[in-house]
Short mmCIF file of C-alpha atoms and ligand atoms in Angstrom, two decimals:
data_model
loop_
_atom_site.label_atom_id
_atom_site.label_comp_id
_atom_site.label_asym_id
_atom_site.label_seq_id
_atom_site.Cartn_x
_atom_site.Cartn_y
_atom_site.Cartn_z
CA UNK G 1058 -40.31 165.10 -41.02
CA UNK G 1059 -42.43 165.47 -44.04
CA UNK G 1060 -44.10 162.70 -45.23
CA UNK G 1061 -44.22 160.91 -48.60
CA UNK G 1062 -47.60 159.14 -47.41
CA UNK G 1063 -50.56 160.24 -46.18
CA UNK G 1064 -52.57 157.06 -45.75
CA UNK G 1065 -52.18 154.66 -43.52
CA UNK G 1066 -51.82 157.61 -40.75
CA UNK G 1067 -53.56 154.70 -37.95
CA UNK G 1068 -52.16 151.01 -37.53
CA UNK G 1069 -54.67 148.90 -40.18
CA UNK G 1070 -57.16 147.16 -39.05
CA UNK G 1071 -56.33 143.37 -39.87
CA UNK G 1072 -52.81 143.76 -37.65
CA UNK G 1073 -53.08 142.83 -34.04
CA UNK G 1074 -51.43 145.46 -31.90
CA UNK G 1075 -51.36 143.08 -29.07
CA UNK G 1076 -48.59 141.36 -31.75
CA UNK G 1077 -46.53 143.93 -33.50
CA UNK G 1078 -42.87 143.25 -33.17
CA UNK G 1079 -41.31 145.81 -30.63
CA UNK G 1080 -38.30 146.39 -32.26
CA UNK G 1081 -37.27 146.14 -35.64
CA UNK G 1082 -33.83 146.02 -37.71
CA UNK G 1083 -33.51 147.13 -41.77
CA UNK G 1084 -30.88 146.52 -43.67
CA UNK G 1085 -31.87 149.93 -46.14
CA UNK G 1086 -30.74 148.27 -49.53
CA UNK G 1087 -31.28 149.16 -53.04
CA UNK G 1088 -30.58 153.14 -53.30
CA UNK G 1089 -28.14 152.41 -55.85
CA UNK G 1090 -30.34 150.37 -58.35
CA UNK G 1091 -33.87 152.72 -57.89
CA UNK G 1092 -31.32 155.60 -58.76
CA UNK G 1093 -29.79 153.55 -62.02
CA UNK G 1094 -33.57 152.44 -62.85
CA UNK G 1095 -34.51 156.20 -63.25
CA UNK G 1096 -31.25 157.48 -64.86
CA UNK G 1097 -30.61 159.59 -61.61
CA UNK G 1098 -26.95 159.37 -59.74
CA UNK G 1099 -26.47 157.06 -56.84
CA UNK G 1100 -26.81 160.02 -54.57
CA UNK G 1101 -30.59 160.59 -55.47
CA UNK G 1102 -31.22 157.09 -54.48
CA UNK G 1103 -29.79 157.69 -51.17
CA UNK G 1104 -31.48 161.33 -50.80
CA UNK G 1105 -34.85 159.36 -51.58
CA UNK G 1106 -33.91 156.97 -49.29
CA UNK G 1107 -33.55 159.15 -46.42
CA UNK G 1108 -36.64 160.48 -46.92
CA UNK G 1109 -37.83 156.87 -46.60
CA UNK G 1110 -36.60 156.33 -43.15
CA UNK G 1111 -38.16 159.57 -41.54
CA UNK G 1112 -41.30 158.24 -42.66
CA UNK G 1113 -40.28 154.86 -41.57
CA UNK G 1114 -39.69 156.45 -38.19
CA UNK G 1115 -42.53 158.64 -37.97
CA UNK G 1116 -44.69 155.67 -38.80
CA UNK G 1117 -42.97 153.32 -36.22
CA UNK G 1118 -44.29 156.07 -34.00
CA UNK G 1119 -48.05 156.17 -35.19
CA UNK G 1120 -48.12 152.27 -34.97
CA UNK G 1121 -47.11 151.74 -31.89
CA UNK G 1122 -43.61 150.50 -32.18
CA UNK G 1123 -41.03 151.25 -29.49
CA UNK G 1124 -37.69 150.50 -31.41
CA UNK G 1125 -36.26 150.80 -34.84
CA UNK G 1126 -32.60 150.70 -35.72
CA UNK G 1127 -31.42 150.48 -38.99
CA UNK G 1128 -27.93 149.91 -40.61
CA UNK G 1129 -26.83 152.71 -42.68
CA UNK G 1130 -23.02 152.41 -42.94
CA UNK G 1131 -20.73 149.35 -42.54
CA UNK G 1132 -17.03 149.28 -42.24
CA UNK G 1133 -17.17 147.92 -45.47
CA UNK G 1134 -19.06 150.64 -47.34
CA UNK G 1135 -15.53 153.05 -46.82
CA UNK G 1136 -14.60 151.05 -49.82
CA UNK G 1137 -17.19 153.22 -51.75
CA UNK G 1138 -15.93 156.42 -54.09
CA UNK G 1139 -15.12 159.56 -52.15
CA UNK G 1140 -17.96 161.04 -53.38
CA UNK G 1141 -20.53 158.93 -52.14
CA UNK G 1142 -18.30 158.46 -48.64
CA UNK G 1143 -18.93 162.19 -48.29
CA UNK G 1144 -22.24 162.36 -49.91
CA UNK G 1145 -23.75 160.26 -46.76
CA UNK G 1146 -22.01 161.40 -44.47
CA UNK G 1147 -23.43 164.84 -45.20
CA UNK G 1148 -26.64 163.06 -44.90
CA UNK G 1149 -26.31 162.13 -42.10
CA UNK G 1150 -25.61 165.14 -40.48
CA UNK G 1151 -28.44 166.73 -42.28
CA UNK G 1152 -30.46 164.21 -40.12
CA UNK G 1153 -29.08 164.63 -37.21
CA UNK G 1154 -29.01 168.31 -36.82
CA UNK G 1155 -32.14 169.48 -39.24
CA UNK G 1156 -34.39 167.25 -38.11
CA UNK G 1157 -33.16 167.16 -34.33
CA UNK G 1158 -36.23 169.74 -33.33
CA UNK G 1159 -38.78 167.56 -34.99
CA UNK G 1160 -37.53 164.22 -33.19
CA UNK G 1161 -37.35 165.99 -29.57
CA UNK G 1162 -40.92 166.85 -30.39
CA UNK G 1163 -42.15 163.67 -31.64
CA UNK G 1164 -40.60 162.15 -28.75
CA UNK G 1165 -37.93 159.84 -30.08
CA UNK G 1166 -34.64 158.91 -28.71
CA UNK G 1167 -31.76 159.00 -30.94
CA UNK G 1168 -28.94 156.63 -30.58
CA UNK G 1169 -25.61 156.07 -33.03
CA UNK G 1170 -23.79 152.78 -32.85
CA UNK G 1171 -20.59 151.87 -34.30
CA UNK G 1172 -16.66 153.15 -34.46
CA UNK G 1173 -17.16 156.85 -34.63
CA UNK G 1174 -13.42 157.24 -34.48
CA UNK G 1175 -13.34 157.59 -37.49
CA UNK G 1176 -16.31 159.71 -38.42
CA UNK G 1177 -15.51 163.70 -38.79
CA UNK G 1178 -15.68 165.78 -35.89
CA UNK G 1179 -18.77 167.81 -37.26
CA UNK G 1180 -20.85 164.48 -37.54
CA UNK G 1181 -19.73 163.61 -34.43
CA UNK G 1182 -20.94 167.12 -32.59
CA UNK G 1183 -23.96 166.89 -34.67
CA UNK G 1184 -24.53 162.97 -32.79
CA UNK G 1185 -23.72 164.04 -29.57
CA UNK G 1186 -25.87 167.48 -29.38
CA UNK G 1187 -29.03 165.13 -30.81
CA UNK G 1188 -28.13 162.53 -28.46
CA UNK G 1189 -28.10 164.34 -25.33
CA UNK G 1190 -31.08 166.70 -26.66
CA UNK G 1191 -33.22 163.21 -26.86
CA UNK G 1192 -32.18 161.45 -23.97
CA UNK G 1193 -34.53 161.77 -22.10
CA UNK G 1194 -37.36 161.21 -24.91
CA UNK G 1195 -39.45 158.38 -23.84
CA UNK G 1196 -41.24 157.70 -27.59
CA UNK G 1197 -39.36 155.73 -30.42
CA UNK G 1198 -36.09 154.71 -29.59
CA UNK G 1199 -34.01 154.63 -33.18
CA UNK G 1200 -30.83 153.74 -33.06
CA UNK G 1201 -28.39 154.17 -36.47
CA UNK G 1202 -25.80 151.89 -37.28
CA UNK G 1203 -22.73 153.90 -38.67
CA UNK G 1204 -19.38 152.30 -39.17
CA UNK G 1205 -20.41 149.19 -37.77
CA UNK G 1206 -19.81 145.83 -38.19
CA UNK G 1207 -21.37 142.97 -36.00
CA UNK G 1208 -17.78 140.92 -35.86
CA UNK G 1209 -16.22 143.82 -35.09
CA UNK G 1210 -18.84 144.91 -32.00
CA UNK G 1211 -18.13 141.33 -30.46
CA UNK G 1212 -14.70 141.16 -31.09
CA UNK G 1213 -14.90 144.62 -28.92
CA UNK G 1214 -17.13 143.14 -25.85
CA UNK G 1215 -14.71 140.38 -25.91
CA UNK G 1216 -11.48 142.41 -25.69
CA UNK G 1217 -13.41 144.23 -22.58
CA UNK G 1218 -14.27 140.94 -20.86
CA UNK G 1219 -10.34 139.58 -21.60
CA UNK G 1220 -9.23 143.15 -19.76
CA UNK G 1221 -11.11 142.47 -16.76
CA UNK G 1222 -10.67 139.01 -16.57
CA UNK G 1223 -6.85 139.86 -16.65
CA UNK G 1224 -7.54 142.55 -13.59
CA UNK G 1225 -9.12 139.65 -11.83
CA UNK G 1226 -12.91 141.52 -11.96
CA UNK G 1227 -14.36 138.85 -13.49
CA UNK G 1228 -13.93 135.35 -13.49
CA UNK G 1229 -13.72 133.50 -17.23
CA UNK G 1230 -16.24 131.07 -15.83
CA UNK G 1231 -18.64 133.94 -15.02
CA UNK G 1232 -19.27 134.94 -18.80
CA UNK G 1233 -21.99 134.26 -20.12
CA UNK G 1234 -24.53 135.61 -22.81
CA UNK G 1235 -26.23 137.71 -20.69
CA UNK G 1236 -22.62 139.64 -19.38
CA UNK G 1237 -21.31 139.65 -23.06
CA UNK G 1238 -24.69 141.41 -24.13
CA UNK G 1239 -23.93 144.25 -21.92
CA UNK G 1240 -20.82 145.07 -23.49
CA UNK G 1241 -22.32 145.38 -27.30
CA UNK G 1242 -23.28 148.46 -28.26
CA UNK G 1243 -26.74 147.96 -28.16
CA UNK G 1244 -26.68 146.44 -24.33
CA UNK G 1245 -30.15 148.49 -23.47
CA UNK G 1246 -32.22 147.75 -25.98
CA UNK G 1247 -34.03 144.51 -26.63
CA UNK G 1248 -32.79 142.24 -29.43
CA UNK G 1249 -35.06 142.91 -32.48
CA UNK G 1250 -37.80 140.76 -33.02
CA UNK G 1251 -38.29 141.48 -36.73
CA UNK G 1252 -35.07 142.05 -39.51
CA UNK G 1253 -36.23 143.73 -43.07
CA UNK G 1254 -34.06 143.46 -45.22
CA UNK G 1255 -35.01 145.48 -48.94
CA UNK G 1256 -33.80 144.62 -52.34
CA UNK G 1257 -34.01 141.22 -52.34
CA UNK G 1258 -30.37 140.07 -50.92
CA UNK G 1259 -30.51 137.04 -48.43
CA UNK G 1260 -27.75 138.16 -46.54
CA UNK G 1261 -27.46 139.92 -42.61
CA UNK G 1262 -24.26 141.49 -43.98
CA UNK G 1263 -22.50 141.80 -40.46
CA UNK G 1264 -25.44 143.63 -39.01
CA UNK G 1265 -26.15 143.05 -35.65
CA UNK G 1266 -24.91 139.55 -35.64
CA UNK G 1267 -25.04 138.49 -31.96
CA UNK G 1268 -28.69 140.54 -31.60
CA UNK G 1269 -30.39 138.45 -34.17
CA UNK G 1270 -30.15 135.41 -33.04
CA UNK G 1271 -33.86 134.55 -33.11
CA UNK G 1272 -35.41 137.88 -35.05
CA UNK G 1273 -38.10 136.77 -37.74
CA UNK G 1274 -36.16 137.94 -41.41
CA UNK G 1275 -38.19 139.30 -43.77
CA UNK G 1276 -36.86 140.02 -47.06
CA UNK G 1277 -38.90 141.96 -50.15
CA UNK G 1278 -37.63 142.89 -53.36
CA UNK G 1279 -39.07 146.35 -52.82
CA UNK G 1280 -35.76 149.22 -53.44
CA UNK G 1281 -35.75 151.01 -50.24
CA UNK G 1282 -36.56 153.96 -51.68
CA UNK G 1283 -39.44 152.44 -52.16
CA UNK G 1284 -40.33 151.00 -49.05
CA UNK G 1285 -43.40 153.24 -48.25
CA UNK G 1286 -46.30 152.53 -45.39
CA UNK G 1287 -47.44 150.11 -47.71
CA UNK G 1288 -44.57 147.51 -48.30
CA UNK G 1289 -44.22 147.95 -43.95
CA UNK G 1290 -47.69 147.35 -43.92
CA UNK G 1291 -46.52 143.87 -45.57
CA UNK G 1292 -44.20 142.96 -43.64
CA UNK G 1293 -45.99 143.04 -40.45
CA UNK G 1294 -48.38 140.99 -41.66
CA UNK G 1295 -46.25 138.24 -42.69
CA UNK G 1296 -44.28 138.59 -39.33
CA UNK G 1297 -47.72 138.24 -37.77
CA UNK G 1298 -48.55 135.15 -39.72
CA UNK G 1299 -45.10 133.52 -38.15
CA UNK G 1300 -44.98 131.55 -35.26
CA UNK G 1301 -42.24 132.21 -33.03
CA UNK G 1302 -40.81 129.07 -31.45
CA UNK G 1303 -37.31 130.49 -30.30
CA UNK G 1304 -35.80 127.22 -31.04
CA UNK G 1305 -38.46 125.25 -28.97
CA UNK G 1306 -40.96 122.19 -30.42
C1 LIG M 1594 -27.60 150.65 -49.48
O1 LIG M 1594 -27.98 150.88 -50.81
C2 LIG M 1594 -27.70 151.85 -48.71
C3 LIG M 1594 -26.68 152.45 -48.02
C4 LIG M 1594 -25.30 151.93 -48.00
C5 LIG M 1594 -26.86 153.67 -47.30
C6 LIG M 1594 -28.10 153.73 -46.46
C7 LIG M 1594 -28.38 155.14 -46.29
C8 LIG M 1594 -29.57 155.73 -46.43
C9 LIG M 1594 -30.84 155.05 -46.62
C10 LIG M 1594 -29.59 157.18 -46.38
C11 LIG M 1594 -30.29 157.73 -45.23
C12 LIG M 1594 -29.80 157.32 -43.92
C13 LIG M 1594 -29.74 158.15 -42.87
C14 LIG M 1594 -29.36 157.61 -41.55
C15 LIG M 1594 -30.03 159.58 -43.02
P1 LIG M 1594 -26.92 150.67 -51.94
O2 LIG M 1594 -26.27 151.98 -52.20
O3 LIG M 1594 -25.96 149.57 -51.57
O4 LIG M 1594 -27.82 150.24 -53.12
P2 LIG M 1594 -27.45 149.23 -54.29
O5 LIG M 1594 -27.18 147.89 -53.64
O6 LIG M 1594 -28.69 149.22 -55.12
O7 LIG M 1594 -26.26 149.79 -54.99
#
């Protein structure tokens, strides 16, 4: 992973580490419009932003935080050219199979989320070679959203929960939040504490909809691209100036 930053190698000084969130959600927005800013292609705004989440990741790591999963490809993005489909796709293959040495080293475990039905067999080889290769990695645990959609990964835990309820497994009156939980895709990891969202859009966009119940959002105009050691530095801060009530007086 090389990275675009070389400060801020140690957490700063003025944020508690007794009070960093332990896992955190991005919404990676904005490649498009840093790309059109400079005259470049959409697909140099997405290169640079790749390069933005291994530092992202390798910084989650020198901070102290134990989660980071980040939404790279909704169902709805398919609607995007060919190009572009194929373009990230590529990417992410690149990332899962060039850096794959470097994350086993550095300790983190990889996890993909989403329908990867309909994902090409090479992306999926590349997935499942750097998710059994990190498995047992005890360091970062990032987890990439690809071909997801939140209504669509409850919709999913639901249609288990009908099945066994029909077998007569489980009893209707028996579900609750914590059983429907373990049928998301994301049923061991903790519910993020902390949502970035880059680029400036208020929206959750069908990302992680049932897991965010009570995450602090944190939205900055900053392109991802953009979003360097700095801008994270930011938003820690603010999410350490928030007082989290989950729902209580
Ligand atoms: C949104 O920007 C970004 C995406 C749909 C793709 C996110 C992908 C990356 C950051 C590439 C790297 C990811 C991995 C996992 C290697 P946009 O294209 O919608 O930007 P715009 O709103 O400015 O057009």
């Amino acid at each position: 992973m090389t990275s675009k930053t070389t400060s801020l190698i140690e957490l700063p000084t003025d944020l508690d580490c007794t009070q960093l969130p332990q896992h955190i959600a991005v919404i990676m927005d904005g490649n498009g419009r840093w790309a059109k800013q400079r005259g470049f292609p959409r697909m140099m705004g997405h290169k640079r932003g790749a390069d933005t989440l291994r530092d992202l990741l390798r910084c989650c790591k020198d901070w102290g935080i134990s989660a980071l999963t980040v939404y790279a490809f909704s169902t709805e993005n398919w609607g995007r050219s060919m190009e572009e489909v194929d373009f990230l796709m590529t990417l992410f293959e690149n990332l899962f199979q060039l850096e794959l040495a470097e994350m086993v080293s550095e300790g983190v475990k990889l996890e993909v989320v989403g329908n990867l039905d309909n994902l090409t067999p090479s992306l999926c080889s590349a997935i499942d070679r750097a998710r059994v290769a990190t498995r047992h990695n005890q360091g970062v645990r990032f987890t990439v959203a690809i071909n997801y959609g939140g209504r669509q990964e409850i919709v999913r835990a639901c249609q288990i929960l009908a099945a066994q309820v029909q077998q007569g497994i489980v009893k209707s009156t028996d579900i609750d939040e914590q059983m429907l939980s373990k049928y998301l895709h994301t049923a061991d990891l903790p519910d993020p504490d902390l949502l970035i969202r880059t680029s400036g859009e208020m929206r959750i966009s069908n990302f992680l909809l049932w897991q965010l119940a009570y995450a602090e959002i944190y939205v900055t105009d900053t392109l991802w691209p953009d979003f360097d050691r700095l801008a994270f530095h930011q938003a820690l801060l603010n999410y350490q100036h928030r007082h989290r009530r989950f729902g209580k007086a």
